[in-house]
Coordinates of C-alpha atoms and ligand atoms in Angstrom, one line a residue:
X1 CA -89.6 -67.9 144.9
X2 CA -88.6 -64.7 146.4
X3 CA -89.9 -61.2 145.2
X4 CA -85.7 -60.5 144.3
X5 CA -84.8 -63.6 143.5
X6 CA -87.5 -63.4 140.5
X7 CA -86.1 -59.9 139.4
X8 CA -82.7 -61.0 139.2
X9 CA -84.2 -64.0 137.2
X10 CA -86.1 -61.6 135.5
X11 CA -83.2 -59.4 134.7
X12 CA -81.5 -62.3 132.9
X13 CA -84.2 -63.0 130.6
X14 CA -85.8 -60.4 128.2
X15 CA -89.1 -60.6 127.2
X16 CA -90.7 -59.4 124.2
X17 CA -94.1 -57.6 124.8
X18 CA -96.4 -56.5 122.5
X19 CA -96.3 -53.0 120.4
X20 CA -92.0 -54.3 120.0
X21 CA -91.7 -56.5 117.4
X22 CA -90.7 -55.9 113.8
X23 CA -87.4 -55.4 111.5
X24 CA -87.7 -51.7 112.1
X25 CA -87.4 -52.1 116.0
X26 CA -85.7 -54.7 116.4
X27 CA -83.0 -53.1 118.2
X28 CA -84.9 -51.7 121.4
X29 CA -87.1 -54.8 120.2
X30 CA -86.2 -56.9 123.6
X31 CA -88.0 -55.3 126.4
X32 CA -87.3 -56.3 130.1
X33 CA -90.8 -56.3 131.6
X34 CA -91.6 -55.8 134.5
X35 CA -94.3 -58.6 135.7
X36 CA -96.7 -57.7 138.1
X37 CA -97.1 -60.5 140.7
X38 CA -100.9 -60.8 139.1
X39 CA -102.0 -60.0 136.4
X40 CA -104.2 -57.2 136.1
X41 CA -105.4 -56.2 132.8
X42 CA -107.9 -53.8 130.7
X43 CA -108.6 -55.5 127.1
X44 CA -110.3 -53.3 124.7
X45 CA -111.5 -55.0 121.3
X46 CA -111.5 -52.4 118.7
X47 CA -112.2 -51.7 115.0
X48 CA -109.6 -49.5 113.5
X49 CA -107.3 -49.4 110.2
X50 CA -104.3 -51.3 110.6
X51 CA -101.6 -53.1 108.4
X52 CA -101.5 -56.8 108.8
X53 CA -98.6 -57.8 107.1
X54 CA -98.1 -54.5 105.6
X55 CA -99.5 -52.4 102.6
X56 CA -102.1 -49.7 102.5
X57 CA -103.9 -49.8 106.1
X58 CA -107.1 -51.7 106.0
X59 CA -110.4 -52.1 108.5
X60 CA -109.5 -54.7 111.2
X61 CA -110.4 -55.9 114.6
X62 CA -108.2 -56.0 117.1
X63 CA -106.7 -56.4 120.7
X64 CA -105.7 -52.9 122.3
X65 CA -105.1 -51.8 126.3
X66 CA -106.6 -48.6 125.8
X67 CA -109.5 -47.9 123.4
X68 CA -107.8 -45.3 121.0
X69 CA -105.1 -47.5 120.3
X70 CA -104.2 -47.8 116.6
X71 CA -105.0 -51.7 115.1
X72 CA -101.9 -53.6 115.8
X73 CA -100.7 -57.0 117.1
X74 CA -103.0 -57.7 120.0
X75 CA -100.9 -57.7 123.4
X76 CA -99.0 -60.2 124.9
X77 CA -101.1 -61.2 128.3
X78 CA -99.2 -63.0 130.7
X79 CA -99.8 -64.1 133.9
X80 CA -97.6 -66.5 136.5
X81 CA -98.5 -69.9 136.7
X82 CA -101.6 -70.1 139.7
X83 CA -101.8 -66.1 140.0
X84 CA -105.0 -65.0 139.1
X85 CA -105.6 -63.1 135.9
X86 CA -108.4 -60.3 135.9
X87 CA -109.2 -59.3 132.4
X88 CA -112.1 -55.7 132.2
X89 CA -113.1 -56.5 129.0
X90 CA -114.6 -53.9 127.1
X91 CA -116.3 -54.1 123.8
X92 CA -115.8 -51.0 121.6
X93 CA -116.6 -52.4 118.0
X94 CA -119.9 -51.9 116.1
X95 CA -121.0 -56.1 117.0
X96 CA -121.0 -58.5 119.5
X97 CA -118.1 -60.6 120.6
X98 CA -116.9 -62.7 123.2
X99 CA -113.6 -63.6 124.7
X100 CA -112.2 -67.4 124.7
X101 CA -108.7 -68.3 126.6
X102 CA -108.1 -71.5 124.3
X103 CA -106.6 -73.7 126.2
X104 CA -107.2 -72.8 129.6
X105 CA -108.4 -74.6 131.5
X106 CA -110.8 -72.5 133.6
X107 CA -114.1 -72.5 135.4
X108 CA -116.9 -73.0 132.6
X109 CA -118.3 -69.3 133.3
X110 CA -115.6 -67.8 131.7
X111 CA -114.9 -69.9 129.0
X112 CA -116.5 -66.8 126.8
X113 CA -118.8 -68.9 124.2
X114 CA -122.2 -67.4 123.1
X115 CA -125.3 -68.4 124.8
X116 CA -123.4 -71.3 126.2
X117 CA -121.4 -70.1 128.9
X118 CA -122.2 -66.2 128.9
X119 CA -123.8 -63.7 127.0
X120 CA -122.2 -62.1 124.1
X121 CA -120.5 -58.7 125.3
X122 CA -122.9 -56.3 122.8
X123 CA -121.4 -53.0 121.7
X124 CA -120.1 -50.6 125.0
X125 CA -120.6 -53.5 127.1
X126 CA -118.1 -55.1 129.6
X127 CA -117.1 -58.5 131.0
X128 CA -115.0 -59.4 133.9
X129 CA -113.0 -62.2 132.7
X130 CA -111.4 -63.7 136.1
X131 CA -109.5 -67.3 136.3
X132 CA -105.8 -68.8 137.7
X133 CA -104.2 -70.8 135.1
X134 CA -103.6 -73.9 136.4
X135 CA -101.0 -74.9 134.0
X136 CA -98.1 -73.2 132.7
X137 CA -97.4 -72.8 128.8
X138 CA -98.3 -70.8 125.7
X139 CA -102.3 -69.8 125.4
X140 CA -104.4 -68.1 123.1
X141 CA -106.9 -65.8 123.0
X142 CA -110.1 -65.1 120.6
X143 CA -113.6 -64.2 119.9
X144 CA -116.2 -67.5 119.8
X145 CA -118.7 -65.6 118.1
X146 CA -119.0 -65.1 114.5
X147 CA -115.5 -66.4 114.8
X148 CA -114.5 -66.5 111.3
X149 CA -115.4 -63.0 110.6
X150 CA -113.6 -61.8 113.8
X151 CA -110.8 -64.2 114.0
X152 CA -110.1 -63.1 110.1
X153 CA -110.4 -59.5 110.9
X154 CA -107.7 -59.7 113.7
X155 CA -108.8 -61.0 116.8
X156 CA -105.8 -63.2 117.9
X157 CA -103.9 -62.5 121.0
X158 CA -101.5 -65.1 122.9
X159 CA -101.5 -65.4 126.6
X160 CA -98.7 -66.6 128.3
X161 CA -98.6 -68.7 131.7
X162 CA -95.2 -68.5 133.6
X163 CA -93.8 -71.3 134.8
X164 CA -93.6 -70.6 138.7
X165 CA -90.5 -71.1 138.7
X166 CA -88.1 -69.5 135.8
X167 CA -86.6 -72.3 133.8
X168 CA -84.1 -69.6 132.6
X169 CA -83.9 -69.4 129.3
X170 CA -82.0 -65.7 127.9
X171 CA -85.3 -64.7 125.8
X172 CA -88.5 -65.7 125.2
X173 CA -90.6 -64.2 122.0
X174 CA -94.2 -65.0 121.2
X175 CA -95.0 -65.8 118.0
X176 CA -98.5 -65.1 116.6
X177 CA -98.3 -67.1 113.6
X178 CA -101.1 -66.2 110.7
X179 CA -101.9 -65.9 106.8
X180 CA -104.2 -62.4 106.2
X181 CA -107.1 -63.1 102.9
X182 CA -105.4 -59.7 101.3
X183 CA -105.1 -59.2 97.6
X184 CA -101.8 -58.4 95.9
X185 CA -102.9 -54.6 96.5
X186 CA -103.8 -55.2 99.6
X187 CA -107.6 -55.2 100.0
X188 CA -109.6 -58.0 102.0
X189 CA -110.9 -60.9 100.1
X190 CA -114.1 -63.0 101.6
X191 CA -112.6 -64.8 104.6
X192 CA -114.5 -67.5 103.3
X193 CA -115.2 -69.2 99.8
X194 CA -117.7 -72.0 99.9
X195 CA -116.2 -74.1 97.9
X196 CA -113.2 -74.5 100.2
X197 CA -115.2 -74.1 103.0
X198 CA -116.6 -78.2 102.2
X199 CA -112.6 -79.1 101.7
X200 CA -109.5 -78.2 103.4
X201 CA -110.7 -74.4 104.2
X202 CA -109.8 -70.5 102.6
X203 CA -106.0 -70.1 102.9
X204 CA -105.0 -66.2 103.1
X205 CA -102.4 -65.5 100.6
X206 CA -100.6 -63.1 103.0
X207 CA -98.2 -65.0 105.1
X208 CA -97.2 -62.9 108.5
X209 CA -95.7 -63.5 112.2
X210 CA -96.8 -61.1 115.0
X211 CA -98.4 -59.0 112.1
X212 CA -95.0 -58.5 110.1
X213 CA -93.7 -60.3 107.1
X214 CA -90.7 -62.3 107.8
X215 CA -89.5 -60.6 111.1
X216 CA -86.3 -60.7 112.7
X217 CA -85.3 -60.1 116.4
X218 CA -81.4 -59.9 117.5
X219 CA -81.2 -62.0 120.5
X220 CA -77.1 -62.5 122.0
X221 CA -74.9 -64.9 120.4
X222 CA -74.6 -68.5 121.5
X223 CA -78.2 -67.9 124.5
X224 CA -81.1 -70.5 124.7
X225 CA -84.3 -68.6 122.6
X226 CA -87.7 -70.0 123.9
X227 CA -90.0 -69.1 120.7
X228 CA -92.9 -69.8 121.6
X229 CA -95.4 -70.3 118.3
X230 CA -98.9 -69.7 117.7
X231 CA -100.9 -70.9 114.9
X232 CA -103.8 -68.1 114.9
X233 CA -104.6 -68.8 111.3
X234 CA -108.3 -69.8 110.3
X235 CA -107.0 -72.6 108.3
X236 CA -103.6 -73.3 107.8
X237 CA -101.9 -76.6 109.0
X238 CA -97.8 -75.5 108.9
X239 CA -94.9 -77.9 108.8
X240 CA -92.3 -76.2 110.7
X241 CA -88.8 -76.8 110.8
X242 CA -86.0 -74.6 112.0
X243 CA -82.8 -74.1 109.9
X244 CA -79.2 -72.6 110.6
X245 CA -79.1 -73.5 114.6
X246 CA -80.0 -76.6 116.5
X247 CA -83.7 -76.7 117.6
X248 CA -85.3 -78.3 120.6
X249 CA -89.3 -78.8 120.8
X250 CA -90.0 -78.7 124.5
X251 CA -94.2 -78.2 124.8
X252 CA -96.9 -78.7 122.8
X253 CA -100.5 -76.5 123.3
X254 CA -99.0 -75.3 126.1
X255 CA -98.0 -79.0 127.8
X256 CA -94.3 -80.1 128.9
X257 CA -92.7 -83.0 126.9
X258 CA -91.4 -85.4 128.7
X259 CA -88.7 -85.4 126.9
X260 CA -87.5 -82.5 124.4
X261 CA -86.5 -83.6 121.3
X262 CA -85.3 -81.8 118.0
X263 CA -87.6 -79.9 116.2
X264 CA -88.4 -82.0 113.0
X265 CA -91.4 -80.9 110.5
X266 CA -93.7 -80.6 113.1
X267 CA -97.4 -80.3 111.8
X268 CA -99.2 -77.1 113.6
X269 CA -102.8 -77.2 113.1
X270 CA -105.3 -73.9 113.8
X271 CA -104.9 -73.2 117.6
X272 CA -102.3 -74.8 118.2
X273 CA -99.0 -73.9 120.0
X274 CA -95.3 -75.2 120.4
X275 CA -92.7 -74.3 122.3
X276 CA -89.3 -74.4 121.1
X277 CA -85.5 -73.5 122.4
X278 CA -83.3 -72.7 120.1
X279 CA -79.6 -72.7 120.8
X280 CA -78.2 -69.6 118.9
X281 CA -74.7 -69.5 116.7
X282 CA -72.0 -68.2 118.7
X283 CA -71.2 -65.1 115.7
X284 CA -72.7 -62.2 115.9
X285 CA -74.4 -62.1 112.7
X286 CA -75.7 -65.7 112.4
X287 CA -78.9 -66.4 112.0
X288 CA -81.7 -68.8 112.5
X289 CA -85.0 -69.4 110.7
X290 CA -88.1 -71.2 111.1
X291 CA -89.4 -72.0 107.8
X292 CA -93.0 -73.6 106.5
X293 CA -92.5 -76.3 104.0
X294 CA -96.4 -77.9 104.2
X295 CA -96.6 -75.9 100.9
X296 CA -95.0 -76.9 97.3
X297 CA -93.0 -73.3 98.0
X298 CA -92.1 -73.1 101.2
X299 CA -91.6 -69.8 103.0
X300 CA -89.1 -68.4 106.0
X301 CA -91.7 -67.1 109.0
X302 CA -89.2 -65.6 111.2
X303 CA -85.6 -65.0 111.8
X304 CA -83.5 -64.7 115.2
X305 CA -80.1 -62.9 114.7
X306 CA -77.4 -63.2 116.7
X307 CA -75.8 -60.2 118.7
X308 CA -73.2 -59.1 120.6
X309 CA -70.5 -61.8 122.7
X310 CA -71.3 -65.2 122.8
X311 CA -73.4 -66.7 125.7
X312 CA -72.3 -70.4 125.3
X313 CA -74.8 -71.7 127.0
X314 CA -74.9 -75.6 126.9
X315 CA -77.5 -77.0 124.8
X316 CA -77.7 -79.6 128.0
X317 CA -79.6 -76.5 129.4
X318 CA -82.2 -77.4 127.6
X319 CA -84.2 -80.1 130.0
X320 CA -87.9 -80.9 130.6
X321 CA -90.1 -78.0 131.9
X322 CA -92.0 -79.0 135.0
X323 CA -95.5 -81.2 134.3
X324 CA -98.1 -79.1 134.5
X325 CA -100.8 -80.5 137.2
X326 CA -103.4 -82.6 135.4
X327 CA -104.6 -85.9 136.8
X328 CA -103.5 -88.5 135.1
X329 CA -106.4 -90.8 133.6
X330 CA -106.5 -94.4 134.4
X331 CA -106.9 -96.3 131.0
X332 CA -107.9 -99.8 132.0
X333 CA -111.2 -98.4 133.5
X334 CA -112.0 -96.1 131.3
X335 CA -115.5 -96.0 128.9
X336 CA -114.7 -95.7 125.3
X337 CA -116.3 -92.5 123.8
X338 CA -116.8 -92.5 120.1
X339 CA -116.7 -89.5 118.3
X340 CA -117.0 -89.7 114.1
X341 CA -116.0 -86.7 112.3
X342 CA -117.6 -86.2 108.7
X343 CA -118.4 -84.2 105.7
X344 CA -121.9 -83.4 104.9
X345 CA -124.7 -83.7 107.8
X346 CA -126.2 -86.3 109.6
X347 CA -130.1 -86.8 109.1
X348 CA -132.1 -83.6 110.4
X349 CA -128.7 -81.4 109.6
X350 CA -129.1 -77.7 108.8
X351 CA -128.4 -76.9 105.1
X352 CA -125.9 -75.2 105.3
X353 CA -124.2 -77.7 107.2
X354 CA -120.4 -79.1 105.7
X355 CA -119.3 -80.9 108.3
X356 CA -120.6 -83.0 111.1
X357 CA -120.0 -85.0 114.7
X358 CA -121.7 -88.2 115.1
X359 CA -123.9 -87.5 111.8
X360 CA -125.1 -84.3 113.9
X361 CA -124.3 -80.6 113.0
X362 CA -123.6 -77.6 114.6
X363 CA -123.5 -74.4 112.5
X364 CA -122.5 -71.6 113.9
X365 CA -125.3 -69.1 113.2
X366 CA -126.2 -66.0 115.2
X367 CA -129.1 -63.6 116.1
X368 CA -129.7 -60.7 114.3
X369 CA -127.9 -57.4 115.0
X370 CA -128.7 -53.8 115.0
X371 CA -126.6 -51.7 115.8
X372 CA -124.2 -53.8 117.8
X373 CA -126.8 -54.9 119.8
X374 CA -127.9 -59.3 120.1
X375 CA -131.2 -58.9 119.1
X376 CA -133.3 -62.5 119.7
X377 CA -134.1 -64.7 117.1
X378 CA -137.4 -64.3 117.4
X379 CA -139.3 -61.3 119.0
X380 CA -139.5 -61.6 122.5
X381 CA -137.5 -65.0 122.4
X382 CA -135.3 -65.4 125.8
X383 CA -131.8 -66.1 125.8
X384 CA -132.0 -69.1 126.9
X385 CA -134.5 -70.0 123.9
X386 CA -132.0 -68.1 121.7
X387 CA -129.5 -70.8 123.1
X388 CA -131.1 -73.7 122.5
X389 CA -132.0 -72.1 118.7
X390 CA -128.1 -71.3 118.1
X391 CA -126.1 -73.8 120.0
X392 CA -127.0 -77.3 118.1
X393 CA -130.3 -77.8 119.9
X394 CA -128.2 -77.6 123.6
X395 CA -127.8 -81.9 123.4
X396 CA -124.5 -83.0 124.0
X397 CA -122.8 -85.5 122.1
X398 CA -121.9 -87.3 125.5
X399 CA -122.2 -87.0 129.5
X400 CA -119.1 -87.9 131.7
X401 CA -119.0 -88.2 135.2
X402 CA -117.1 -85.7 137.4
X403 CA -114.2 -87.6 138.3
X404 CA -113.7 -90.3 136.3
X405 CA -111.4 -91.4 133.2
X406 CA -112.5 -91.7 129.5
X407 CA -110.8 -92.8 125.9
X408 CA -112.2 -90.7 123.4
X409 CA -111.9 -92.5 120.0
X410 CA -111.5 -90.0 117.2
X411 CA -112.3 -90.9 113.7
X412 CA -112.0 -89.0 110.7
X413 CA -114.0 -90.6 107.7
X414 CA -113.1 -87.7 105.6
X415 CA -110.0 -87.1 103.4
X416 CA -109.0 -83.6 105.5
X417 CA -106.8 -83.1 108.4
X418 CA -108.6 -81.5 111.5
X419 CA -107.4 -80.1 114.6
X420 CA -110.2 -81.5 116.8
X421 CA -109.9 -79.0 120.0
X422 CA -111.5 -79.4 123.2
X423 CA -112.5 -76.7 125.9
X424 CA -111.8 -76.9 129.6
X425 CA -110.1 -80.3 130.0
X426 CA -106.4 -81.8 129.2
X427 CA -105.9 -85.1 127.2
X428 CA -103.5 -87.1 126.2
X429 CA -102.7 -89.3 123.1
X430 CA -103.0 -92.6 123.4
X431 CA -102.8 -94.2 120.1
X432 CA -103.2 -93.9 116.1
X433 CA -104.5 -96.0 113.6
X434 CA -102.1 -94.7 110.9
X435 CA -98.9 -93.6 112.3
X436 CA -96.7 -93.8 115.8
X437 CA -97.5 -90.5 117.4
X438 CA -95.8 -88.9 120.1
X439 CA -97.7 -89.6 123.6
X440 CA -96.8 -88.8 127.5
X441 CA -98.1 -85.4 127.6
X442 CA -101.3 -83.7 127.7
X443 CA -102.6 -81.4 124.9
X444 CA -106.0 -79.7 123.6
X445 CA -106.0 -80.6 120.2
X446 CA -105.7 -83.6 118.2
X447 CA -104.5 -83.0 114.9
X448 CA -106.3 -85.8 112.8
X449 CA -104.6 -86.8 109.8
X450 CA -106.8 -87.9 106.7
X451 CA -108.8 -91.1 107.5
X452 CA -107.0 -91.6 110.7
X453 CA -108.4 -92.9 114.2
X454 CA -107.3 -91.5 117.4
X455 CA -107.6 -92.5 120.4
X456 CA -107.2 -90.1 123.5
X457 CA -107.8 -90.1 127.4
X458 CA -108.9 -87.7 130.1
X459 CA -110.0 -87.1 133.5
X460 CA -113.4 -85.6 133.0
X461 CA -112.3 -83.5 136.3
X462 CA -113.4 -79.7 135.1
X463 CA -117.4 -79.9 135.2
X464 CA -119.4 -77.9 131.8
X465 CA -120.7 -78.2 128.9
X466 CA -117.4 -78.1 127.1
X467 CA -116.8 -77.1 123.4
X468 CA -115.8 -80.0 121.3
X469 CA -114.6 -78.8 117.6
X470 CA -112.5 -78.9 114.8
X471 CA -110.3 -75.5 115.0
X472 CA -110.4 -75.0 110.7
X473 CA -112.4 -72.1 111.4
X474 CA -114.4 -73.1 108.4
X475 CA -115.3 -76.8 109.6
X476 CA -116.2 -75.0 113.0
X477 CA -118.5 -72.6 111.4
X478 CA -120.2 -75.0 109.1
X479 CA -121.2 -77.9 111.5
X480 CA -118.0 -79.5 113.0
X481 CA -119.2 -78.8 116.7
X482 CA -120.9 -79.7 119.8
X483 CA -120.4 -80.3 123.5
X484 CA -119.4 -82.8 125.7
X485 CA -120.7 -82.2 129.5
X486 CA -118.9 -83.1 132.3
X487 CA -121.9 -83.7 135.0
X488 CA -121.1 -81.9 138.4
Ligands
LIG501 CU1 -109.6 -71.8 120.1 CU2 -113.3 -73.2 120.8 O1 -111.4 -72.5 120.5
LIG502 CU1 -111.8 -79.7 110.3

């Protein structure tokens, strides 16, 4: 595509960017960005007071382009579909941290996990994350260290891959769906109680999208609205469905459907995305909501208001977006990969472990810091001896050849949903032992229903030691996680 033929596509659309969202803005709340042909990008993480969903401002971690930057929704990074995005991290909080681009699928060296891929970025230090999106969609990005603190605190950002070729819709809005563990005044409760933590996980009582309770962007009457949501929340498994304007789901973690269909109480587990068009009322003044109804009291997350003359736009605009680029795995010759997911350890477990794959546990447990700085486990202990102390031992629960096709067959013995997310590779869902799921596109996560067997495929075509876990920050932290390696 041309250089003016994308600004006049461009011009069309509006885009809503980070640092514009909320009731109070919502006028000047649709920005029209201008998108650099690659993106080039300075990411600070900070520690700051900021108001997650309101109240008295509290001490958070967050996102910010510049260092100084008050705590508020992380930005928007975005970057076109096979353009090259250069991320200068710097660290500017009091600990360690890393950066993860869930979803990605990227080379293993900046897939930003501890001691596995990378060091951890200590306090004042810098990484150079550097990658090309492969695939288009909707991406996320967050710590993968002490990930439960940090991801509770506020780190939480989306990153959005352009398609290369703009499917046109009138505006697109990212949605960075999570709950905040605030008390009715306001103060932070533990991010974890360890009681849940053995069960279905610490739900935050403070209910927010892109920071703000209930938000609302005016968007014209009668356009096509790509949402795009993000479920950033440690723990929460939402039922979504959308109310006052016809829906269409059109990508799931960040992957086409082939075909669109309406948006019906669609289950989105921790880390996972959806995309969805929505066909606004003609009226100015009409209004659409996404509500959550996995709870006995359901709640509205978001409102879209319609503005201004009516855009009739067809809902027949609304057709597949173009398949992203992931080889397609050939299921009559592939091995069979067993992978059992279960409460409590497997023999030799740590103590502290909850949760387990193939009867082995992973807890996610960290050096020592002073001062913001990794200190080794032991005096004078390496990294890489720190690595194989932290990261389960180093084993991984399978080897796969570069290049050819497995099934994964997923099996939760316990009586919890998990959102079983792998790094660095694309599957797709072949089959279910307790329900007819959706199949014909590639995801990241498996959302495993209580006692259910899954079975999905993939081209082991990325080589790594990828992470394998359940994305309940809680079962992650507490032994529901290993590696899979895919052997150069
Ligand atoms: Cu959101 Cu290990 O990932
Ligand atoms: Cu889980």
């Amino acid at each position: 595509m041309s250089e003016s033929k994308e600004k006049a596509g461009l011009s069309r659309r509006s885009f809503l960017g980070a640092g514009a969202v909320g009731a109070g803005l919502v006028g000047a709340g649709l920005l029209y960005r201008a998108i650099p042909a690659s993106g080039d990008e300075v990411l600070y993480a900070i520690e700051a007071p900021g108001t997650p969903g309101g109240g008295e401002p509290v001490p958070v971690l967050s996102y910010a382009r510049t260092p100084a930057a008050p705590a508020a929704l992380p930005p928007v990074l975005d970057v076109r579909q096979g353009d090259t995005l250069s991320v200068h991290f710097h660290n500017a909080m009091a600990r360690s941290t890393t950066v993860h681009w869930h979803g990605i699928r990227l080379p293993i060296a900046m897939d930003g996990v501890p001691f596995l891929t990378q060091n951890p970025v200590a306090r004042g230090e810098a990484f150079h994350y550097r990658f090309a999106p492969p695939d288009a969609g909707t991406y996320w990005y967050h710590p993968h260290y002490a990930s439960l603190d940090q991801i509770g605190a506020g780190l939480a950002g989306i990153l959005v891959v352009r398609e290369a070729d703009d499917p046109g819709y009138d505006a697109d809005i990212p949605l960075l769906i999570r709950d905040w563990r605030r008390d009715e005044k306001g103060a932070w409760l533990p991010v974890s109680d360890p009681e849940a933590a053995g069960r279905a996980g610490t739900f935050g009582g403070w209910h927010t999208v892109n920071w703000e309770r209930e938000p609302h962007y005016q968007v014209p009457s009668g356009s096509l609205v790509r949402l795009r949501l993000c479920n950033a929340d440690l723990t929460r498994v939402f039922k979504v469905v959308g109310k006052g304007a016809p829906a269409i789901l059109v990508a799931v973690d960040g992957h086409p459907l082939v075909a669109p269909e309406p948006l019906q109480r669609e289950l989105l587990g921790p880390g996972m995305r959806m995309d969805v068009v929505v066909r606004m009322p003609d009226n100015p003044g009409e209004v659409f909501e996404l509500h959550n109804v996995s709870s006995s009291t359901p709640w509205v997350m978001m409102r879209l208001v319609s503005q201004g003359m009516s855009r009739r736009r067809a809902l027949s605009g609304i057709v597949p977006l173009p398949p992203n680029p992931v080889s397609m795995p050939s299921v009559d010759r592939a091995e069979v990969i067993r992978m059992d997911f279960n409460a409590g350890l497997g023999e030799g477990g740590a103590e502290d472990a909850l949760w387990s794959i193939n009867k082995r546990a992973w807890v996610e447990r960290y050096p020592e810091e002073r001062d913001g700085m990794v200190l080794p486990v032991l005096p004078g202990q390496s990294f890489p001896e720190v690595r194989a102390a932290v990261c389960g031992g180093g084993t991984p629960l399978a080897v796969l050849k570069q290049g050819r096709s497995y099934i994964l067959e997923l099996n939760n013995f316990t009586p919890h949903l998990h959102p079983i997310h792998i790094h660095g590779l694309a599957f797709s869902l072949l089959s279910s032992s307790r329900r007819s799921i959706r199949t014909g596109h590639f995801t990241d996560t498996a959302l495993l229903l209580p006692k259910e067997r899954m079975r999905v495929a993939l081209v082991a075509d990325n080589p790594g030691d990828w992470m394998v876990h359940c994305h309940i920050i809680e079962h992650q932290a507490f032994g529901m996680m290993g590696t899979i390696r895919v052997d150069a």
